[in-house]
């Protein structure tokens, strides 16, 4: 019965009969959710919905899941995001800051997209980190699966970025993919950003409490492990 209920939620969301629901699996520090004109502090276990805006403070950290779509988003300090957008298939729009995304494998043609200022990221069973700077310059690091980078620039074809590679782009720069620097790992990405040491560390030096040494582990200290 539980599986049937979950399937009903997926079908309802796909048909637009119900708003897409997000769940705060874990929250640390200051995390603010804006719904329309109202603001509230996010708490562990609370729900959020499509159209809500989420921002993290200097020491804010949040793990969001989308149960009907088999994905989790880890938001790092000083990050701004919008849950869903006007573009079909977009689950989150990263406006600024740092995001770790994990997508479980799904069957069918359902798209699960993340939007950034310069491109839309399409995945299927993938784990990656993405960081957006103040001028919209974006750095993507893929640790599992493949990410299709769909530039917002006209007549620029999509770029497939496989595991072990990174890609940079912006609203005015077409995607450029290349191998990751030697020694790049999920932990070095958390500590030093997508350039693995070439991008300055987070302002709070955040390196612990992340998703751990594997690509699909939830943040240590931020909830039970999932297998």
mmCIF file of C-alpha atoms in Angstrom, residues 77-174:
data_model
loop_
_atom_site.group_PDB
_atom_site.id
_atom_site.type_symbol
_atom_site.label_atom_id
_atom_site.label_comp_id
_atom_site.label_asym_id
_atom_site.label_seq_id
_atom_site.Cartn_x
_atom_site.Cartn_y
_atom_site.Cartn_z
ATOM 1 C CA UNK A 77 26.586 28.366 3.829
ATOM 2 C CA UNK A 78 25.730 31.608 2.018
ATOM 3 C CA UNK A 79 23.605 29.891 -0.629
ATOM 4 C CA UNK A 80 20.418 31.135 -2.311
ATOM 5 C CA UNK A 81 18.046 28.804 -4.151
ATOM 6 C CA UNK A 82 14.475 28.663 -5.445
ATOM 7 C CA UNK A 83 12.525 25.409 -5.273
ATOM 8 C CA UNK A 84 11.338 24.619 -8.816
ATOM 9 C CA UNK A 85 10.908 27.267 -11.506
ATOM 10 C CA UNK A 86 8.758 28.076 -14.518
ATOM 11 C CA UNK A 87 10.869 25.692 -16.614
ATOM 12 C CA UNK A 88 9.359 22.170 -16.754
ATOM 13 C CA UNK A 89 11.406 19.541 -14.911
ATOM 14 C CA UNK A 90 13.442 22.001 -12.831
ATOM 15 C CA UNK A 91 13.496 20.924 -9.178
ATOM 16 C CA UNK A 92 15.789 23.664 -7.897
ATOM 17 C CA UNK A 93 17.283 26.901 -9.196
ATOM 18 C CA UNK A 94 20.685 27.712 -7.673
ATOM 19 C CA UNK A 95 21.119 31.479 -7.768
ATOM 20 C CA UNK A 96 24.309 31.772 -5.723
ATOM 21 C CA UNK A 97 26.424 29.595 -3.477
ATOM 22 C CA UNK A 98 27.248 25.939 -3.202
ATOM 23 C CA UNK A 99 25.144 22.821 -3.746
ATOM 24 C CA UNK A 100 25.722 19.075 -3.564
ATOM 25 C CA UNK A 101 23.177 17.014 -5.509
ATOM 26 C CA UNK A 102 22.487 13.266 -5.459
ATOM 27 C CA UNK A 103 19.983 11.622 -7.813
ATOM 28 C CA UNK A 104 18.889 8.009 -7.497
ATOM 29 C CA UNK A 105 18.290 6.081 -10.708
ATOM 30 C CA UNK A 106 14.742 6.337 -12.028
ATOM 31 C CA UNK A 107 13.041 4.609 -14.938
ATOM 32 C CA UNK A 108 10.988 6.441 -17.520
ATOM 33 C CA UNK A 109 11.497 9.811 -19.166
ATOM 34 C CA UNK A 110 11.075 12.021 -16.110
ATOM 35 C CA UNK A 111 13.517 14.934 -16.201
ATOM 36 C CA UNK A 112 15.137 16.137 -12.999
ATOM 37 C CA UNK A 113 16.859 19.442 -13.649
ATOM 38 C CA UNK A 114 18.844 22.001 -11.673
ATOM 39 C CA UNK A 115 18.956 25.527 -13.103
ATOM 40 C CA UNK A 116 21.894 27.946 -12.734
ATOM 41 C CA UNK A 117 22.357 31.473 -14.136
ATOM 42 C CA UNK A 118 24.182 30.197 -17.223
ATOM 43 C CA UNK A 119 22.866 26.698 -17.921
ATOM 44 C CA UNK A 120 20.466 23.945 -16.921
ATOM 45 C CA UNK A 121 21.882 20.666 -15.584
ATOM 46 C CA UNK A 122 20.163 17.413 -16.574
ATOM 47 C CA UNK A 123 20.979 14.106 -14.862
ATOM 48 C CA UNK A 124 20.008 10.469 -14.414
ATOM 49 C CA UNK A 125 21.476 8.624 -11.400
ATOM 50 C CA UNK A 126 24.183 11.180 -10.683
ATOM 51 C CA UNK A 127 26.135 12.857 -7.871
ATOM 52 C CA UNK A 128 27.795 16.221 -8.393
ATOM 53 C CA UNK A 129 28.762 19.522 -6.784
ATOM 54 C CA UNK A 130 28.012 22.921 -8.307
ATOM 55 C CA UNK A 131 29.032 26.389 -7.196
ATOM 56 C CA UNK A 132 27.706 29.736 -8.476
ATOM 57 C CA UNK A 133 29.767 32.892 -7.944
ATOM 58 C CA UNK A 134 28.510 36.474 -7.636
ATOM 59 C CA UNK A 135 28.574 37.253 -11.387
ATOM 60 C CA UNK A 136 26.908 33.989 -12.362
ATOM 61 C CA UNK A 137 30.185 32.180 -13.079
ATOM 62 C CA UNK A 138 29.491 28.512 -12.344
ATOM 63 C CA UNK A 139 31.755 25.548 -11.616
ATOM 64 C CA UNK A 140 30.452 21.989 -11.884
ATOM 65 C CA UNK A 141 32.288 18.914 -10.569
ATOM 66 C CA UNK A 142 30.859 15.469 -11.455
ATOM 67 C CA UNK A 143 31.713 12.534 -9.179
ATOM 68 C CA UNK A 144 29.209 9.931 -10.367
ATOM 69 C CA UNK A 145 27.251 9.437 -13.587
ATOM 70 C CA UNK A 146 27.018 12.090 -16.306
ATOM 71 C CA UNK A 147 25.601 15.619 -16.307
ATOM 72 C CA UNK A 148 24.267 17.250 -19.448
ATOM 73 C CA UNK A 149 24.985 20.988 -19.383
ATOM 74 C CA UNK A 150 22.427 22.882 -21.467
ATOM 75 C CA UNK A 151 23.767 26.382 -21.998
ATOM 76 C CA UNK A 152 21.348 29.322 -22.044
ATOM 77 C CA UNK A 153 23.384 30.861 -24.864
ATOM 78 C CA UNK A 154 21.734 30.517 -28.292
ATOM 79 C CA UNK A 155 23.040 27.870 -30.699
ATOM 80 C CA UNK A 156 25.380 26.315 -28.115
ATOM 81 C CA UNK A 157 24.928 22.512 -28.102
ATOM 82 C CA UNK A 158 24.617 20.577 -24.823
ATOM 83 C CA UNK A 159 27.864 19.367 -23.246
ATOM 84 C CA UNK A 160 28.055 15.953 -21.548
ATOM 85 C CA UNK A 161 30.284 16.025 -18.452
ATOM 86 C CA UNK A 162 31.211 12.521 -17.189
ATOM 87 C CA UNK A 163 32.404 11.481 -13.740
ATOM 88 C CA UNK A 164 35.925 12.690 -13.016
ATOM 89 C CA UNK A 165 35.439 15.867 -15.034
ATOM 90 C CA UNK A 166 34.458 19.432 -14.260
ATOM 91 C CA UNK A 167 32.872 22.174 -16.311
ATOM 92 C CA UNK A 168 32.809 25.961 -16.080
ATOM 93 C CA UNK A 169 30.289 28.305 -17.705
ATOM 94 C CA UNK A 170 28.378 31.548 -17.147
ATOM 95 C CA UNK A 171 25.561 33.573 -18.733
ATOM 96 C CA UNK A 172 28.135 34.856 -21.259
ATOM 97 C CA UNK A 173 30.574 31.901 -21.393
ATOM 98 C CA UNK A 174 29.860 28.618 -23.155
#
